[in-house]
Coordinates of C-alpha atoms in Angstrom, one line a residue:
X1 CA 72.4 -45.5 -14.9
X2 CA 71.4 -49.1 -15.8
X3 CA 69.2 -47.8 -18.6
X4 CA 72.1 -45.9 -20.1
X5 CA 74.4 -48.9 -20.0
X6 CA 71.7 -51.0 -21.7
X7 CA 71.4 -48.4 -24.4
X8 CA 75.1 -48.3 -25.0
X9 CA 75.2 -52.1 -25.0
X10 CA 72.4 -52.3 -27.6
X11 CA 74.2 -49.7 -29.8
X12 CA 77.4 -51.6 -29.7
X13 CA 75.7 -54.8 -30.7
X14 CA 73.9 -53.1 -33.5
X15 CA 77.2 -51.5 -34.7
X16 CA 79.0 -54.8 -34.6
X17 CA 76.2 -56.5 -36.5
X18 CA 76.2 -53.8 -39.1
X19 CA 80.0 -53.9 -39.5
X20 CA 79.9 -57.6 -39.9
X21 CA 77.0 -57.4 -42.4
X22 CA 78.9 -54.9 -44.6
X23 CA 81.5 -57.6 -45.2
X24 CA 78.9 -59.6 -47.1
X25 CA 77.4 -58.6 -50.4
X26 CA 73.7 -59.0 -50.0
X27 CA 72.9 -57.8 -53.5
X28 CA 71.1 -54.7 -54.5
X29 CA 67.6 -53.1 -54.4
X30 CA 65.9 -52.2 -57.7
X31 CA 62.8 -50.0 -57.8
X32 CA 60.9 -49.6 -61.1
X33 CA 58.4 -46.7 -61.2
X34 CA 57.0 -46.0 -64.7
X35 CA 59.8 -45.2 -67.0
X36 CA 62.2 -44.7 -64.1
X37 CA 64.5 -47.4 -62.7
X38 CA 66.4 -46.9 -59.4
X39 CA 69.1 -49.3 -58.3
X40 CA 71.1 -49.1 -55.1
X41 CA 73.2 -51.2 -52.8
X42 CA 71.2 -53.1 -50.2
X43 CA 72.8 -51.3 -47.3
X44 CA 72.4 -47.9 -48.8
X45 CA 68.8 -48.7 -49.5
X46 CA 68.3 -49.8 -46.0
X47 CA 69.9 -46.7 -44.6
X48 CA 67.7 -44.5 -46.8
X49 CA 64.6 -46.4 -45.6
X50 CA 65.6 -45.9 -42.0
X51 CA 66.2 -42.2 -42.7
X52 CA 62.8 -41.9 -44.3
X53 CA 61.0 -43.5 -41.3
X54 CA 62.9 -41.4 -38.9
X55 CA 62.2 -38.2 -40.9
X56 CA 58.5 -39.1 -41.1
X57 CA 58.3 -39.6 -37.3
X58 CA 60.1 -36.3 -36.7
X59 CA 57.7 -34.4 -39.1
X60 CA 54.6 -35.9 -37.5
X61 CA 55.9 -35.0 -34.0
X62 CA 56.7 -31.5 -35.2
X63 CA 53.2 -31.1 -36.6
X64 CA 51.6 -32.3 -33.4
X65 CA 53.6 -29.9 -31.3
X66 CA 52.8 -27.1 -33.7
X67 CA 49.1 -27.8 -33.5
X68 CA 49.2 -28.1 -29.7
X69 CA 51.0 -24.8 -29.6
X70 CA 48.3 -23.2 -31.7
X71 CA 45.7 -24.6 -29.4
X72 CA 47.5 -23.1 -26.4
X73 CA 47.6 -19.7 -28.2
X74 CA 43.9 -20.0 -29.0
X75 CA 43.1 -20.9 -25.4
X76 CA 45.2 -18.0 -24.1
X77 CA 43.4 -15.6 -26.5
X78 CA 40.0 -17.0 -25.4
X79 CA 40.8 -16.5 -21.7
X80 CA 42.1 -13.0 -22.4
X81 CA 38.8 -12.2 -24.2
X82 CA 36.8 -13.6 -21.3
X83 CA 38.7 -11.5 -18.8
X84 CA 38.2 -8.4 -20.8
X85 CA 34.5 -9.2 -21.2
X86 CA 34.1 -9.7 -17.4
X87 CA 35.9 -6.4 -16.8
X88 CA 33.7 -4.5 -19.4
X89 CA 30.6 -6.2 -18.0
X90 CA 31.4 -4.9 -14.5
X91 CA 32.0 -1.5 -15.9
X92 CA 28.8 -1.6 -17.8
X93 CA 26.7 -2.6 -14.8
X94 CA 28.3 0.2 -12.8
X95 CA 27.5 2.7 -15.5
X96 CA 23.9 1.4 -15.5
X97 CA 23.6 1.8 -11.7
X98 CA 25.0 5.4 -12.1
X99 CA 22.5 6.3 -14.8
X100 CA 25.1 6.6 -17.6
X101 CA 22.8 4.9 -20.1
X102 CA 24.8 5.3 -23.3
X103 CA 28.1 4.0 -21.7
X104 CA 26.3 1.2 -20.0
X105 CA 24.7 0.0 -23.3
X106 CA 28.0 0.2 -25.2
X107 CA 30.0 -1.7 -22.6
X108 CA 27.4 -4.4 -22.0
X109 CA 26.7 -5.0 -25.7
X110 CA 30.3 -5.1 -26.8
X111 CA 31.2 -7.6 -24.1
X112 CA 28.2 -9.8 -24.4
X113 CA 29.7 -12.2 -27.1
X114 CA 32.6 -13.2 -24.8
X115 CA 30.8 -12.9 -21.5
X116 CA 30.1 -15.9 -19.2
X117 CA 26.4 -14.8 -19.0
X118 CA 25.5 -13.0 -22.2
X119 CA 21.8 -13.1 -21.1
X120 CA 22.6 -10.7 -18.3
X121 CA 24.5 -8.4 -20.6
X122 CA 21.7 -8.1 -23.2
X123 CA 19.0 -7.7 -20.5
X124 CA 20.9 -4.9 -18.8
X125 CA 21.7 -3.3 -22.1
X126 CA 18.0 -3.4 -23.0
X127 CA 17.3 -1.6 -19.7
X128 CA 19.9 1.1 -20.6
X129 CA 18.4 1.5 -24.0
X130 CA 14.9 1.8 -22.5
X131 CA 16.1 4.6 -20.2
X132 CA 17.6 6.3 -23.2
X133 CA 14.3 6.2 -25.0
X134 CA 15.5 3.9 -27.8
X135 CA 12.6 1.4 -27.9
X136 CA 13.7 -0.2 -31.2
X137 CA 17.1 -1.1 -29.7
X138 CA 15.3 -2.6 -26.7
X139 CA 13.4 -5.1 -28.9
X140 CA 16.6 -6.0 -30.7
X141 CA 18.6 -6.5 -27.5
X142 CA 15.8 -8.7 -26.1
X143 CA 15.8 -10.8 -29.2
X144 CA 19.6 -11.3 -28.8
X145 CA 19.1 -12.2 -25.2
X146 CA 16.6 -14.8 -26.1
X147 CA 18.9 -16.3 -28.8
X148 CA 22.0 -16.2 -26.5
X149 CA 20.7 -18.5 -23.9
X150 CA 18.4 -21.5 -24.4
X151 CA 15.5 -21.7 -22.1
X152 CA 15.6 -17.9 -21.3
X153 CA 12.2 -17.1 -22.8
X154 CA 10.5 -16.6 -19.4
X155 CA 13.3 -14.3 -18.1
X156 CA 13.3 -12.3 -21.4
X157 CA 9.5 -12.1 -21.5
X158 CA 9.2 -10.8 -17.9
X159 CA 11.9 -8.2 -18.6
X160 CA 10.1 -7.2 -21.8
X161 CA 6.8 -6.9 -20.0
X162 CA 8.3 -4.8 -17.2
X163 CA 9.8 -2.4 -19.7
X164 CA 6.6 -2.2 -21.6
X165 CA 4.7 -1.3 -18.4
X166 CA 7.3 1.3 -17.5
X167 CA 6.9 2.8 -21.0
X168 CA 3.1 2.9 -20.6
X169 CA 2.7 0.4 -23.5
X170 CA -0.1 -1.3 -21.7
X171 CA -1.6 -3.3 -24.6
X172 CA 1.7 -4.7 -25.6
X173 CA 2.5 -5.6 -22.0
X174 CA -0.8 -7.4 -21.7
X175 CA -0.1 -9.4 -24.8
X176 CA 3.4 -10.4 -23.5
X177 CA 2.1 -11.4 -20.1
X178 CA -0.8 -13.4 -21.5
X179 CA 1.7 -15.3 -23.7
X180 CA 3.9 -16.0 -20.6
X181 CA 0.9 -17.1 -18.6
X182 CA 0.1 -19.8 -21.2
X183 CA 3.7 -21.1 -20.6
X184 CA 3.5 -20.9 -16.8
X185 CA -0.1 -20.4 -15.6
X186 CA 0.9 -20.1 -11.9
X187 CA 4.1 -18.1 -12.2
X188 CA 3.9 -15.6 -9.2
X189 CA 5.7 -12.7 -10.8
X190 CA 3.7 -13.0 -14.0
X191 CA 0.5 -13.0 -12.1
X192 CA 1.6 -9.8 -10.2
X193 CA 2.5 -8.0 -13.4
X194 CA -0.7 -9.1 -15.0
X195 CA -2.6 -7.7 -12.0
X196 CA -0.9 -4.4 -12.3
X197 CA -1.6 -4.3 -16.0
X198 CA -5.3 -4.9 -15.5
X199 CA -5.5 -2.2 -12.8
X200 CA -3.9 0.4 -15.1
X201 CA -6.1 -0.7 -18.0
X202 CA -9.1 -0.6 -15.6
X203 CA -10.1 -4.0 -16.9
X204 CA -12.1 -4.9 -13.8
X205 CA -13.8 -7.9 -15.3
X206 CA -10.6 -9.7 -16.2
X207 CA -9.1 -8.6 -12.9
X208 CA -12.0 -10.2 -11.0
X209 CA -11.2 -13.5 -12.7
X210 CA -7.5 -13.2 -11.8
X211 CA -7.9 -12.2 -8.1
X212 CA -9.0 -15.7 -6.9
X213 CA -5.7 -17.1 -8.2
X214 CA -3.7 -14.3 -6.5
X215 CA -5.5 -15.1 -3.2
X216 CA -4.9 -18.8 -3.6
X217 CA -1.1 -18.2 -4.2
X218 CA -0.9 -15.6 -1.3
X219 CA 0.7 -13.1 -3.6
X220 CA -0.7 -10.1 -1.7
X221 CA -1.2 -9.0 1.9
X222 CA -4.7 -9.8 3.0
X223 CA -5.6 -6.2 3.7
X224 CA -4.3 -5.0 0.4
X225 CA -6.0 -7.8 -1.5
X226 CA -9.3 -7.0 0.3
X227 CA -9.1 -3.4 -0.7
X228 CA -8.3 -4.3 -4.3
X229 CA -11.2 -6.8 -4.5
X230 CA -13.6 -4.2 -3.0
X231 CA -12.4 -1.6 -5.6
X232 CA -12.8 -4.1 -8.5
X233 CA -16.3 -5.2 -7.6
X234 CA -17.4 -1.6 -6.8
X235 CA -16.3 -0.6 -10.3
X236 CA -18.1 -3.6 -11.8
X237 CA -21.3 -2.6 -9.9
X238 CA -21.0 0.9 -11.4
X239 CA -20.6 -0.6 -14.8
X240 CA -23.6 -2.8 -14.4
X241 CA -25.6 0.3 -13.2
X242 CA -24.5 2.2 -16.3
X243 CA -25.7 -0.7 -18.5
X244 CA -29.1 -0.5 -16.7
X245 CA -29.3 3.2 -17.4
X246 CA -28.4 2.8 -21.1
X247 CA -31.4 0.4 -21.5
X248 CA -33.8 2.3 -19.1
X249 CA -35.9 3.5 -22.0
X250 CA -36.5 0.1 -23.5
X251 CA -39.8 -1.7 -22.8
X252 CA -38.1 -4.8 -21.3
X253 CA -35.4 -2.8 -19.4
X254 CA -34.7 -4.2 -15.9
X255 CA -32.1 -4.2 -13.2
X256 CA -31.0 -7.7 -14.1
X257 CA -27.4 -6.8 -15.0
X258 CA -26.9 -5.2 -11.5
X259 CA -28.7 -8.0 -9.6
X260 CA -26.9 -10.7 -11.5
X261 CA -23.6 -9.1 -10.7
X262 CA -24.6 -8.9 -7.0
X263 CA -25.0 -12.7 -7.0
X264 CA -21.5 -13.1 -8.4
X265 CA -19.9 -11.2 -5.6
X266 CA -17.6 -13.1 -3.2
X267 CA -19.3 -14.0 0.0
X268 CA -17.1 -11.7 2.2
X269 CA -18.0 -8.7 0.0
X270 CA -21.7 -9.4 0.2
X271 CA -21.3 -9.0 3.9
X272 CA -19.1 -5.9 3.6
X273 CA -20.8 -2.7 4.8
X274 CA -19.4 -0.4 2.1
X275 CA -20.3 -2.8 -0.7
X276 CA -23.9 -3.3 0.6
X277 CA -24.3 0.5 0.9
X278 CA -23.0 0.9 -2.7
X279 CA -25.4 -1.7 -4.1
X280 CA -28.4 -0.3 -2.2
X281 CA -27.5 3.2 -3.3
X282 CA -27.4 2.1 -7.0
X283 CA -30.7 0.2 -6.6
X284 CA -32.3 3.4 -5.2
X285 CA -30.8 5.6 -8.0
X286 CA -32.2 3.2 -10.6
X287 CA -35.6 3.5 -9.2
X288 CA -35.9 0.3 -7.1
X289 CA -36.0 2.0 -3.6
X290 CA -38.2 -0.7 -2.2
X291 CA -35.6 -3.4 -2.9
X292 CA -32.9 -1.1 -1.4
X293 CA -35.0 -0.6 1.7
X294 CA -35.6 -4.3 2.2
X295 CA -31.9 -5.1 1.8
X296 CA -30.9 -2.4 4.2
X297 CA -33.5 -3.4 6.8
X298 CA -32.3 -7.0 6.7
X299 CA -28.7 -6.1 7.0
X300 CA -29.2 -3.5 9.8
X301 CA -30.9 -6.1 12.0
X302 CA -27.7 -8.1 12.3
X303 CA -25.0 -5.6 11.4
X304 CA -25.2 -2.0 12.4
X305 CA -23.4 0.7 10.3
X306 CA -23.8 4.5 10.4
X307 CA -23.4 4.7 6.7
X308 CA -26.2 2.1 6.2
X309 CA -28.6 3.8 8.5
X310 CA -28.0 7.1 6.8
X311 CA -28.9 5.6 3.5
X312 CA -31.9 3.9 5.1
X313 CA -33.3 7.3 6.0
X314 CA -32.9 8.5 2.4
X315 CA -34.7 5.6 0.6
X316 CA -38.5 5.2 0.3
X317 CA -39.9 1.8 1.1
X318 CA -43.2 0.4 0.1
X319 CA -44.7 1.3 3.5
X320 CA -43.1 4.5 4.9
X321 CA -45.1 4.2 8.1
X322 CA -43.7 0.7 8.7
X323 CA -40.2 1.8 7.8
X324 CA -40.4 4.5 10.5
X325 CA -41.6 2.0 13.1
X326 CA -38.8 -0.3 12.4
X327 CA -36.2 2.5 12.7
X328 CA -37.8 3.6 16.0
X329 CA -37.4 0.0 17.4
X330 CA -33.7 0.4 16.7
X331 CA -33.7 3.6 18.7
X332 CA -34.4 1.7 21.9
X333 CA -30.9 0.1 21.7
X334 CA -29.2 3.2 20.3
X335 CA -30.9 6.2 21.9
X336 CA -27.8 8.5 21.4
X337 CA -26.9 7.7 17.8
X338 CA -26.9 10.9 15.8
X339 CA -27.1 9.1 12.4
X340 CA -30.1 7.1 13.5
X341 CA -31.9 10.2 14.8
X342 CA -31.1 12.0 11.5
X343 CA -32.6 9.0 9.6
X344 CA -35.7 9.1 11.9
X345 CA -36.2 12.8 11.2
X346 CA -36.2 12.1 7.4
X347 CA -38.5 9.1 7.8
X348 CA -40.9 11.3 9.9
X349 CA -40.9 13.9 7.1
X350 CA -41.8 11.1 4.6
X351 CA -44.8 10.4 6.8
X352 CA -45.5 14.1 7.1
X353 CA -44.9 14.2 10.9
X354 CA -43.4 17.6 10.9
X355 CA -43.1 18.1 14.7
X356 CA -41.6 14.7 15.3
X357 CA -39.1 15.3 12.4
X358 CA -38.0 18.6 13.9
X359 CA -37.5 16.9 17.3
X360 CA -35.4 14.2 15.9
X361 CA -33.3 16.7 14.0
X362 CA -32.7 18.9 17.0
X363 CA -31.8 15.9 19.2
X364 CA -29.3 14.7 16.6
X365 CA -27.8 18.1 16.3
X366 CA -27.3 18.3 20.0
X367 CA -25.3 15.1 19.9
X368 CA -23.2 16.1 16.9
X369 CA -22.9 19.3 15.0
X370 CA -23.4 17.9 11.5
X371 CA -23.7 20.1 8.4
X372 CA -26.2 17.5 6.9
X373 CA -28.5 17.7 10.0
X374 CA -28.3 21.5 10.1
X375 CA -29.4 21.7 6.5
X376 CA -32.3 19.4 7.1
X377 CA -33.5 21.3 10.1
X378 CA -33.0 24.6 8.3
X379 CA -35.1 23.5 5.4
X380 CA -37.8 22.2 7.7
X381 CA -37.9 25.5 9.7
X382 CA -38.1 27.5 6.5
X383 CA -41.2 25.5 5.3
X384 CA -42.8 25.8 8.8
X385 CA -42.5 29.6 8.6
X386 CA -39.6 30.0 11.0
X387 CA -37.3 31.8 8.6
X388 CA -35.1 33.4 11.3
X389 CA -34.2 30.0 12.8
X390 CA -33.6 28.6 9.3
X391 CA -31.2 31.4 8.4
X392 CA -29.4 31.1 11.7
X393 CA -28.8 27.4 11.1
X394 CA -27.6 28.1 7.6
X395 CA -25.1 30.7 8.9
X396 CA -23.9 28.3 11.6
X397 CA -23.3 25.6 9.0
X398 CA -21.6 28.1 6.6
X399 CA -19.2 29.4 9.3
X400 CA -18.4 25.8 10.5
X401 CA -17.6 24.6 7.0
X402 CA -15.5 27.7 6.2
X403 CA -13.0 27.0 9.0
X404 CA -13.1 30.6 10.2
X405 CA -11.1 31.6 13.3
X406 CA -12.9 32.3 16.5
X407 CA -13.0 36.2 16.6
X408 CA -14.9 38.8 18.6
X409 CA -18.1 40.0 16.8
X410 CA -20.3 43.1 17.4
X411 CA -23.4 42.5 19.4
X412 CA -26.8 43.0 17.7

């Protein structure tokens, strides 16, 4: 109320002053502009000046309001686009989950530009394109994903590697993963994918170099990792043996590739029964049965294994008689071990002790009906002139292996 009264008072004072001023002739205003000359009464000129100032202020205010209104419209349009993009993104992800690949790709790609997270849109659209079999579109969408979000090279690279692996493009996947590993040497998921790639490529040498890092980072269960390491090194042993075979005809050929690899094995594998047996078997196959026998004898003194004693009975040491005596010493602690008795029978044959060999085979067969023992005893009987017993054993083994049902038979 007081403000209104003050405004009225100021207006009255200004009106009074103006009325009083009009009674006086204050001259005129002359403006010369080029060839033009404008003359006007002072009060009229003042009024025009005031009108010009007021008009300028009104135009400026109008322009500001118009620009603000345009910004509001633009913001409204932007929010509308974002809402539409979110809705279409959700629909696209649902289509992807339902397996509707073409619809998913269309919705996700069209809404990516206005989406809050365009990276997700492009990656999901790349997945849909992969499922549709359009690999060129996959690469293009992954490129857009990379360009849409700074710092997304790792996420895009991992997705690319996964799709390459799923598409069985193993060499390309390997190149992608090696590039990612240079950027992040200890990234857990990159290491896992790299491990899977090496397994599928059967690149055992590179996998053997990667496994210590996987063990250090605890990226696999201990049992699973142990099985994988055993598989890797067994394959490397086989490869080393193949290399020895390829050079077997050369004058300077040796078992050095195989023995060198044995020295590279992790400690726990050099104590592993299956790995020791595989190494000894390869040594024997390559002609170094003496070294195989020495290794097996040393291991069996401290670590018993039926597979190891079975192989021990097959290899020929430098001194077959001493080899038999060593095995007979083990029989004192394991008198009812069928594998040891089978090995003793074979070692007796190697020493040409036919009767002792048959006794060992028969004792082993009483403890366990083994096809291998039956075959050995049958072969021995045949060479000792006992053809009837030999045939009988062969028939028993044949019937046992065939899984025939127990049926009545005519008596001879």
